[in-house]
Short mmCIF file of C-alpha atoms and ligand atoms in Angstrom, two decimals:
data_model
loop_
_atom_site.label_atom_id
_atom_site.label_comp_id
_atom_site.label_asym_id
_atom_site.label_seq_id
_atom_site.Cartn_x
_atom_site.Cartn_y
_atom_site.Cartn_z
CA MET A 295 -86.41 -101.10 -37.23
CA ARG A 296 -85.46 -99.83 -33.86
CA VAL A 297 -88.06 -97.32 -32.69
CA ALA A 298 -88.09 -95.00 -29.70
CA ILE A 299 -91.00 -93.12 -28.18
CA VAL A 300 -90.09 -89.94 -26.28
CA GLY A 301 -93.08 -89.01 -24.14
CA ALA A 302 -94.24 -92.59 -23.80
CA THR A 303 -96.14 -92.01 -20.58
CA GLY A 304 -98.32 -89.20 -22.03
CA ALA A 305 -101.77 -89.31 -23.61
CA VAL A 306 -100.31 -89.62 -27.15
CA GLY A 307 -97.48 -91.86 -25.97
CA HIS A 308 -100.04 -94.30 -24.62
CA GLU A 309 -101.82 -94.43 -28.04
CA LEU A 310 -98.48 -94.83 -29.87
CA LEU A 311 -97.90 -98.04 -27.95
CA ARG A 312 -101.36 -99.39 -28.91
CA VAL A 313 -101.02 -98.36 -32.56
CA LEU A 314 -97.51 -99.88 -32.85
CA GLU A 315 -98.89 -103.22 -31.56
CA SER A 316 -100.97 -103.63 -34.66
CA SER A 317 -98.68 -101.69 -37.10
CA THR A 318 -97.10 -103.21 -40.21
CA LEU A 319 -93.76 -101.69 -39.20
CA LYS A 320 -91.02 -104.23 -38.90
CA LEU A 321 -90.23 -103.59 -35.28
CA ASP A 322 -87.00 -105.09 -33.84
CA GLU A 323 -86.86 -103.04 -30.72
CA LEU A 324 -89.02 -100.46 -28.98
CA GLN A 325 -87.42 -98.05 -26.42
CA LEU A 326 -89.60 -95.85 -24.16
CA TYR A 327 -88.53 -92.45 -22.79
CA ALA A 328 -90.21 -89.80 -20.65
CA SER A 329 -89.17 -87.35 -17.93
CA PRO A 330 -86.87 -88.57 -15.10
CA ARG A 331 -90.03 -88.75 -12.95
CA SER A 332 -91.22 -91.79 -14.90
CA ALA A 333 -87.85 -93.64 -15.06
CA GLY A 334 -88.36 -97.28 -14.05
CA LEU A 335 -92.10 -97.36 -14.79
CA LYS A 336 -93.16 -100.37 -16.75
CA LEU A 337 -95.66 -100.11 -19.69
CA PRO A 338 -97.27 -103.08 -21.40
CA PHE A 339 -96.46 -103.68 -25.07
CA ALA A 340 -97.40 -106.78 -27.14
CA GLY A 341 -97.53 -109.04 -24.10
CA GLN A 342 -94.30 -107.77 -22.59
CA GLU A 343 -93.45 -105.08 -20.06
CA LEU A 344 -91.15 -102.38 -21.28
CA THR A 345 -89.25 -100.12 -18.85
CA VAL A 346 -89.48 -96.34 -19.31
CA ARG A 347 -86.15 -94.51 -19.17
CA ALA A 348 -85.33 -90.87 -18.56
CA THR A 349 -84.77 -89.13 -21.91
CA PRO A 350 -81.03 -88.87 -22.29
CA GLU A 351 -79.00 -85.82 -23.30
CA GLY A 352 -77.82 -86.13 -26.89
CA ALA A 353 -78.50 -88.84 -29.44
CA ILE A 354 -80.80 -91.92 -29.03
CA ASP A 355 -79.76 -95.20 -30.53
CA ALA A 356 -82.91 -95.76 -32.62
CA ASP A 357 -83.75 -95.61 -36.37
CA VAL A 358 -87.01 -93.77 -35.81
CA ILE A 359 -87.91 -91.53 -32.89
CA LEU A 360 -91.52 -90.77 -32.35
CA ALA A 361 -91.53 -87.56 -30.29
CA SER A 362 -94.52 -86.46 -28.19
CA ALA A 363 -93.21 -84.81 -25.13
CA GLY A 364 -94.12 -81.27 -26.20
CA GLY A 365 -92.56 -78.51 -28.33
CA SER A 366 -89.81 -77.46 -25.95
CA ILE A 367 -88.34 -80.90 -25.58
CA SER A 368 -88.52 -81.46 -29.39
CA LYS A 369 -86.92 -78.11 -30.10
CA GLU A 370 -84.13 -78.76 -27.58
CA LYS A 371 -83.35 -82.35 -28.39
CA ALA A 372 -84.36 -83.17 -32.00
CA PRO A 373 -81.23 -81.60 -33.61
CA ALA A 374 -79.03 -84.07 -31.64
CA TRP A 375 -81.29 -86.97 -32.55
CA VAL A 376 -81.08 -86.07 -36.20
CA ALA A 377 -77.27 -85.61 -35.94
CA GLY A 378 -77.12 -89.09 -34.45
CA GLY A 379 -78.77 -90.51 -37.64
CA SER A 380 -82.31 -91.01 -36.43
CA LEU A 381 -85.41 -90.06 -38.34
CA VAL A 382 -87.61 -87.92 -35.99
CA ILE A 383 -91.43 -87.90 -36.51
CA ASP A 384 -92.41 -85.08 -34.34
CA ASN A 385 -95.84 -84.56 -32.81
CA SER A 386 -95.17 -81.04 -31.56
CA SER A 387 -95.46 -77.72 -33.33
CA ALA A 388 -91.75 -77.08 -33.00
CA PHE A 389 -90.83 -77.60 -36.65
CA ARG A 390 -94.10 -77.65 -38.54
CA TYR A 391 -93.58 -74.31 -40.24
CA GLU A 392 -89.96 -74.72 -41.27
CA PRO A 393 -89.79 -74.92 -45.09
CA ASP A 394 -87.51 -77.94 -45.18
CA VAL A 395 -89.64 -79.96 -42.67
CA PRO A 396 -92.44 -81.83 -44.42
CA LEU A 397 -95.86 -81.63 -42.66
CA VAL A 398 -97.53 -84.87 -43.59
CA VAL A 399 -100.84 -86.70 -43.56
CA PRO A 400 -100.08 -89.81 -45.61
CA GLU A 401 -103.44 -90.06 -47.43
CA VAL A 402 -103.09 -86.44 -48.51
CA ASN A 403 -99.39 -85.65 -49.15
CA GLY A 404 -97.46 -88.78 -48.30
CA ASP A 405 -94.89 -88.04 -51.04
CA ALA A 406 -93.75 -84.94 -49.08
CA ALA A 407 -92.43 -87.30 -46.41
CA LEU A 408 -89.87 -88.67 -48.93
CA ARG A 409 -88.15 -85.32 -49.05
CA HIS A 410 -87.33 -85.13 -45.33
CA LYS A 411 -83.95 -84.01 -43.94
CA GLY A 412 -84.24 -85.85 -40.67
CA ILE A 413 -87.43 -84.40 -39.24
CA ILE A 414 -91.01 -85.00 -40.38
CA ALA A 415 -93.72 -83.00 -38.58
CA ASN A 416 -97.06 -84.46 -37.63
CA PRO A 417 -99.81 -81.88 -38.01
CA ASN A 418 -101.92 -80.23 -35.28
CA CYS A 419 -104.75 -82.71 -34.45
CA THR A 420 -107.59 -80.48 -35.59
CA THR A 421 -105.89 -79.88 -38.92
CA ALA A 422 -105.10 -83.52 -39.49
CA ILE A 423 -108.75 -84.50 -39.00
CA ALA A 424 -110.07 -81.73 -41.26
CA VAL A 425 -107.74 -82.42 -44.17
CA VAL A 426 -108.62 -86.08 -44.32
CA ALA A 427 -112.20 -84.97 -45.25
CA VAL A 428 -111.38 -81.77 -47.18
CA ALA A 429 -108.41 -82.95 -49.34
CA PRO A 430 -110.48 -85.20 -51.62
CA LEU A 431 -113.02 -82.42 -52.12
CA HIS A 432 -110.19 -79.91 -52.74
CA ARG A 433 -108.75 -82.20 -55.41
CA ALA A 434 -112.08 -82.76 -57.17
CA TYR A 435 -113.75 -79.38 -56.84
CA GLY A 436 -111.11 -76.91 -55.73
CA VAL A 437 -111.71 -75.41 -52.28
CA ARG A 438 -111.72 -71.56 -52.47
CA ARG A 439 -112.79 -70.76 -48.91
CA MET A 440 -113.01 -72.86 -45.80
CA ILE A 441 -114.60 -71.89 -42.51
CA VAL A 442 -114.09 -74.22 -39.51
CA SER A 443 -115.66 -74.22 -36.06
CA THR A 444 -114.25 -76.85 -33.72
CA TYR A 445 -115.51 -78.80 -30.65
CA GLN A 446 -112.33 -80.12 -29.11
CA ALA A 447 -111.90 -82.74 -26.44
CA THR A 448 -109.91 -82.21 -23.22
CA SER A 449 -107.40 -84.87 -24.03
CA GLY A 450 -106.08 -82.38 -26.62
CA ALA A 451 -104.41 -80.82 -23.60
CA GLY A 452 -102.80 -84.11 -22.63
CA GLN A 453 -103.32 -86.45 -19.71
CA LYS A 454 -103.61 -83.42 -17.35
CA GLY A 455 -106.55 -82.16 -19.41
CA ILE A 456 -108.37 -85.43 -19.04
CA GLU A 457 -107.76 -85.47 -15.27
CA GLU A 458 -108.83 -81.86 -14.78
CA LEU A 459 -112.26 -82.61 -16.49
CA LEU A 460 -112.87 -85.81 -14.54
CA GLU A 461 -111.88 -84.41 -11.17
CA GLY A 462 -113.67 -81.06 -11.80
CA THR A 463 -116.85 -82.97 -12.71
CA ARG A 464 -116.67 -85.00 -9.45
CA VAL A 465 -116.21 -81.75 -7.45
CA GLU A 466 -118.97 -79.98 -9.36
CA LEU A 467 -121.43 -82.88 -8.83
CA ALA A 468 -120.60 -82.84 -5.15
CA GLY A 469 -121.60 -79.16 -5.01
CA GLY A 470 -118.02 -77.77 -4.92
CA GLN A 471 -116.09 -75.30 -7.10
CA PRO A 472 -113.94 -77.10 -9.74
CA GLU A 473 -110.46 -75.68 -10.27
CA ALA A 474 -108.94 -74.59 -13.47
CA GLU A 475 -105.19 -75.03 -14.10
CA VAL A 476 -104.85 -76.63 -17.55
CA PHE A 477 -107.84 -74.71 -18.95
CA ALA A 478 -108.56 -70.96 -18.62
CA TYR A 479 -111.80 -71.69 -16.80
CA PRO A 480 -113.43 -74.65 -15.10
CA MET A 481 -114.21 -77.15 -17.88
CA PRO A 482 -117.16 -79.24 -16.47
CA PHE A 483 -120.46 -78.17 -18.07
CA ASN A 484 -118.71 -75.32 -19.81
CA VAL A 485 -117.53 -74.41 -23.35
CA ILE A 486 -114.36 -72.31 -23.69
CA PRO A 487 -113.61 -70.48 -26.98
CA HIS A 488 -109.90 -70.33 -26.07
CA ILE A 489 -107.23 -72.96 -27.08
CA ASP A 490 -103.60 -71.97 -27.01
CA ALA A 491 -102.43 -68.29 -26.86
CA PHE A 492 -104.26 -65.31 -28.34
CA GLN A 493 -102.42 -63.76 -31.26
CA ASP A 494 -102.17 -60.09 -32.38
CA ASN A 495 -104.93 -60.65 -34.94
CA GLY A 496 -107.40 -61.77 -32.28
CA TYR A 497 -107.34 -65.43 -33.32
CA THR A 498 -105.81 -68.06 -31.04
CA LYS A 499 -102.71 -69.99 -32.02
CA GLU A 500 -104.75 -73.18 -32.32
CA GLU A 501 -107.00 -71.39 -34.84
CA MET A 502 -104.00 -70.07 -36.81
CA LYS A 503 -102.43 -73.58 -36.89
CA VAL A 504 -105.51 -74.76 -38.79
CA VAL A 505 -104.92 -71.93 -41.31
CA TRP A 506 -101.11 -72.37 -41.66
CA GLU A 507 -101.05 -76.12 -41.63
CA THR A 508 -104.04 -76.78 -43.96
CA ARG A 509 -102.38 -74.56 -46.58
CA LYS A 510 -99.01 -76.34 -46.20
CA ILE A 511 -100.54 -79.85 -46.34
CA LEU A 512 -102.73 -79.07 -49.34
CA GLY A 513 -99.82 -77.21 -50.92
CA ASP A 514 -102.01 -74.18 -51.62
CA GLU A 515 -101.07 -70.89 -49.98
CA SER A 516 -103.95 -69.10 -51.74
CA LEU A 517 -106.58 -70.93 -49.73
CA SER A 518 -108.82 -68.66 -47.63
CA ILE A 519 -109.36 -70.29 -44.24
CA SER A 520 -110.68 -69.12 -40.91
CA CYS A 521 -111.29 -71.14 -37.72
CA THR A 522 -112.96 -70.75 -34.38
CA ALA A 523 -111.45 -73.36 -31.98
CA VAL A 524 -113.57 -74.27 -28.94
CA ARG A 525 -112.82 -76.68 -25.98
CA ILE A 526 -115.82 -78.77 -24.84
CA PRO A 527 -116.19 -81.04 -21.87
CA THR A 528 -115.61 -84.32 -23.69
CA LEU A 529 -112.65 -86.68 -23.01
CA ARG A 530 -111.63 -87.68 -26.53
CA THR A 531 -112.21 -86.99 -30.24
CA HIS A 532 -112.43 -83.61 -31.85
CA SER A 533 -115.48 -82.62 -33.96
CA GLU A 534 -115.58 -79.88 -36.58
CA ALA A 535 -118.26 -78.02 -38.60
CA ILE A 536 -116.71 -77.15 -41.97
CA THR A 537 -118.17 -74.89 -44.62
CA LEU A 538 -116.56 -74.99 -48.05
CA GLU A 539 -116.81 -72.59 -50.97
CA LEU A 540 -115.81 -74.48 -54.13
CA GLU A 541 -114.41 -73.49 -57.52
CA ARG A 542 -116.56 -76.14 -59.23
CA PRO A 543 -120.06 -76.83 -57.75
CA ALA A 544 -120.54 -80.17 -55.94
CA THR A 545 -123.88 -81.76 -54.83
CA PRO A 546 -123.98 -83.47 -51.43
CA GLU A 547 -124.54 -86.75 -53.30
CA GLU A 548 -121.34 -86.29 -55.37
CA ALA A 549 -119.39 -85.35 -52.21
CA ARG A 550 -120.75 -88.36 -50.34
CA GLU A 551 -119.83 -90.69 -53.22
CA LEU A 552 -116.33 -89.24 -53.47
CA LEU A 553 -115.68 -89.45 -49.67
CA ARG A 554 -116.96 -93.07 -49.60
CA HIS A 555 -113.95 -93.97 -51.72
CA SER A 556 -111.49 -91.78 -49.93
CA ALA A 557 -108.75 -93.19 -47.66
CA GLY A 558 -109.17 -92.52 -43.98
CA VAL A 559 -112.76 -91.50 -44.21
CA GLU A 560 -115.95 -93.20 -43.00
CA VAL A 561 -119.06 -91.61 -44.42
CA ARG A 562 -121.65 -91.62 -41.58
CA ASP A 563 -124.44 -89.66 -43.12
CA ASP A 564 -128.02 -90.80 -42.83
CA PRO A 565 -129.93 -88.22 -40.77
CA ALA A 566 -133.23 -90.16 -41.04
CA ALA A 567 -131.55 -93.06 -39.25
CA ARG A 568 -129.81 -90.59 -36.82
CA LEU A 569 -126.44 -91.48 -38.39
CA TYR A 570 -123.95 -88.67 -38.11
CA PRO A 571 -120.44 -88.20 -36.77
CA MET A 572 -120.04 -88.02 -33.00
CA PRO A 573 -117.23 -88.56 -30.43
CA LEU A 574 -119.24 -91.45 -29.08
CA THR A 575 -118.87 -93.43 -32.32
CA ALA A 576 -115.57 -91.99 -33.67
CA THR A 577 -113.44 -92.60 -30.50
CA ARG A 578 -110.79 -95.27 -30.98
CA LYS A 579 -111.65 -95.49 -34.72
CA TYR A 580 -108.85 -95.04 -37.21
CA ASP A 581 -111.05 -93.42 -39.88
CA VAL A 582 -112.42 -89.90 -39.53
CA GLU A 583 -116.26 -89.87 -39.54
CA VAL A 584 -117.82 -87.41 -42.03
CA GLY A 585 -121.52 -86.61 -42.21
CA ARG A 586 -124.28 -83.97 -42.21
CA ILE A 587 -123.15 -83.29 -45.82
CA ARG A 588 -125.45 -80.72 -47.32
CA ALA A 589 -125.59 -77.90 -49.80
CA SER A 590 -124.32 -74.64 -48.36
CA LEU A 591 -127.05 -71.97 -48.07
CA VAL A 592 -124.37 -69.27 -48.21
CA PHE A 593 -121.98 -70.40 -51.05
CA ASP A 594 -123.63 -71.49 -54.30
CA GLY A 595 -122.47 -75.05 -55.12
CA GLY A 596 -120.57 -75.13 -51.77
CA LEU A 597 -120.89 -77.66 -49.00
CA GLU A 598 -121.38 -78.03 -45.22
CA LEU A 599 -120.13 -80.99 -43.38
CA PHE A 600 -119.46 -82.27 -39.89
CA VAL A 601 -116.47 -84.43 -39.00
CA ALA A 602 -115.44 -86.31 -35.85
CA GLY A 603 -112.03 -87.86 -35.54
CA ASP A 604 -110.14 -89.37 -32.66
CA GLN A 605 -107.46 -86.70 -32.27
CA LEU A 606 -105.16 -88.96 -30.17
CA LEU A 607 -105.14 -91.37 -33.16
CA LYS A 608 -105.55 -89.71 -36.61
CA GLY A 609 -104.64 -86.39 -35.00
CA ALA A 610 -101.43 -87.74 -33.47
CA ALA A 611 -100.29 -91.30 -32.78
CA LEU A 612 -101.88 -93.01 -35.72
CA ASN A 613 -100.80 -90.43 -38.21
CA ALA A 614 -97.17 -90.56 -36.87
CA VAL A 615 -97.07 -94.41 -37.25
CA GLN A 616 -98.72 -94.20 -40.70
CA ILE A 617 -95.95 -91.77 -41.78
CA ALA A 618 -93.32 -94.43 -40.77
CA GLU A 619 -95.36 -97.17 -42.48
CA TYR A 620 -95.62 -95.08 -45.68
CA LEU A 621 -91.80 -94.63 -45.79
CA GLN A 622 -91.36 -98.37 -45.17
CA GLU A 623 -93.76 -99.21 -48.04
CA LYS A 624 -91.79 -96.85 -50.35
CA GLY A 625 -88.56 -98.50 -49.26
CA ALA A 626 -87.44 -95.14 -47.83
CA LEU A 627 -87.13 -96.17 -44.15
CA ARG A 628 -83.50 -96.96 -43.61
CA GLY A 629 -81.45 -97.70 -40.47
CA ARG A 630 -79.41 -95.00 -38.83
CA VAL A 631 -77.18 -93.34 -41.32
CA SER A 632 -74.38 -92.26 -38.93
CA GLY A 633 -73.36 -92.77 -35.37
P1 LIG B 136 -93.78 -87.78 -17.73
O1 LIG B 136 -94.98 -88.68 -17.61
O2 LIG B 136 -92.64 -88.47 -17.06
O3 LIG B 136 -94.01 -86.38 -17.14
P2 LIG B 136 -98.95 -85.31 -21.99
O4 LIG B 136 -99.05 -84.65 -23.37
O5 LIG B 136 -100.04 -86.32 -21.86
O6 LIG B 136 -98.94 -84.31 -20.83
O7 LIG B 136 -97.60 -86.07 -21.92
C1 LIG B 136 -96.34 -85.49 -22.05
C2 LIG B 136 -95.23 -86.57 -22.13
O8 LIG B 136 -93.97 -85.85 -22.19
C3 LIG B 136 -95.15 -87.45 -20.93
O9 LIG B 136 -94.68 -88.72 -21.37
C4 LIG B 136 -94.10 -86.78 -20.11
O10 LIG B 136 -93.36 -87.65 -19.26
C5 LIG B 136 -93.15 -86.34 -21.20
N1 LIG B 136 -92.19 -85.33 -20.70
C6 LIG B 136 -92.54 -84.18 -19.90
N2 LIG B 136 -91.37 -83.51 -19.60
C7 LIG B 136 -90.38 -84.20 -20.15
C8 LIG B 136 -88.91 -84.07 -20.12
N3 LIG B 136 -88.35 -83.01 -19.50
N4 LIG B 136 -88.19 -84.97 -20.77
C9 LIG B 136 -88.75 -85.99 -21.44
N5 LIG B 136 -90.14 -86.22 -21.44
C10 LIG B 136 -90.87 -85.31 -20.82
#
C-alpha cells in the first residue's frame, strides 16, 4: 500500500504518523504533504526522516490518502484524488453528510466502509468517542433519547489551539492579559460553551454534528439527541457526560458487563477506588474510557455515564487508520484503480 497524509504537520497529522508506525497496514511507501510553508520539513517515521512536500494540484500517486488539512482543502482537492484512483479517508466535515459517503467507526459500522465510492468520512471527534460507548448499549437496550454534555480539549482546534492555551497560561501566570484568536475568549482558567459556529436553532455546529453524525453512524434517524459542547483548558482528550433513555431497562451492572466485552472500550468504573475516566488517564490510550455508570434518576431504566477518549486518536488519527485496516482485513483495500 502506498499511503499519503495530507496535513502531516498538523495535530492530527502528527498522530497519524505515530499510529501508522504500529499499524497492521502493509505499508510500502508513506508520502507527507502540507501547505507550501512546510515544504522541505523532515518528520520522523519508523526510524527514518520523511520530507514534507507542498500538496500538489490534482491527483496524488497513492492508494490511500489520509486527509486532515481541514474542510476547505478536502472539499477542493478530494474529487481530483478520487478521480486519480485513490481512496480518501477524510478527517474533515466536508463530506460527512453526503448520502453516498460512509461515515465510519469500525467497531460500530465497519461494514458501511465497504460501500464507499472513493471517499470515507471519519466522524467528528466528539461523536466518535461517544458512539464507541453508546453503540453496544443501543444494540442491546435500544437508545431512545441521548443527552450529551462535553468537556473538550484545546487540541480539538488543532496545533494552534494547543499553543494558544499554553502561551495564554504563561501570560496569565505572569500577570498579563492572554489573547484569544483561535477561541472566542481567553482559554486559560476559563470554560467556553461555544465550539464552531452558532446555528439558527441556537445550537452550535459542533453540537449539531453530534446529533447528525450519531444518527448516521448508528443508522437510526429516529434517535432523539441533544448536546451542549464546551471547550475547557485541557490540552488533549475529550470527556463527555451522557444520559440515555432506553427502550428496554438496563442496570448499571448489566451495562458495565456489556461494555467490558465491547471493542474499543475500557471500563474504568470503581468510584470507591477513585477509578473513573479522565483526560489524565485516557490520553494516548487507544480505548475510550467509560465509567461513572449509574441508574438515571430521570429516565426509568436509563443510564448515566462519563466517557473520556483521546480525540486526536479515536476521534481522528486512530479511527482513520482503523478504517484502512478494516478494509485490508476484508480484502477490500486495493491499489489505485485508474491513473
Ligand atoms: P502547515 O503546517 O504547512 O500549515 P492543524 O489542524 O493542527 O491546524 O493542522 C492543519 C494541517 O493542514 C497542517 O498540516 C497544515 O500544514 C495543513 N494545511 C494548511 N493549509 C494547507 C494547504 N493550503 N494545503 C495543504 N495543507 C494545508
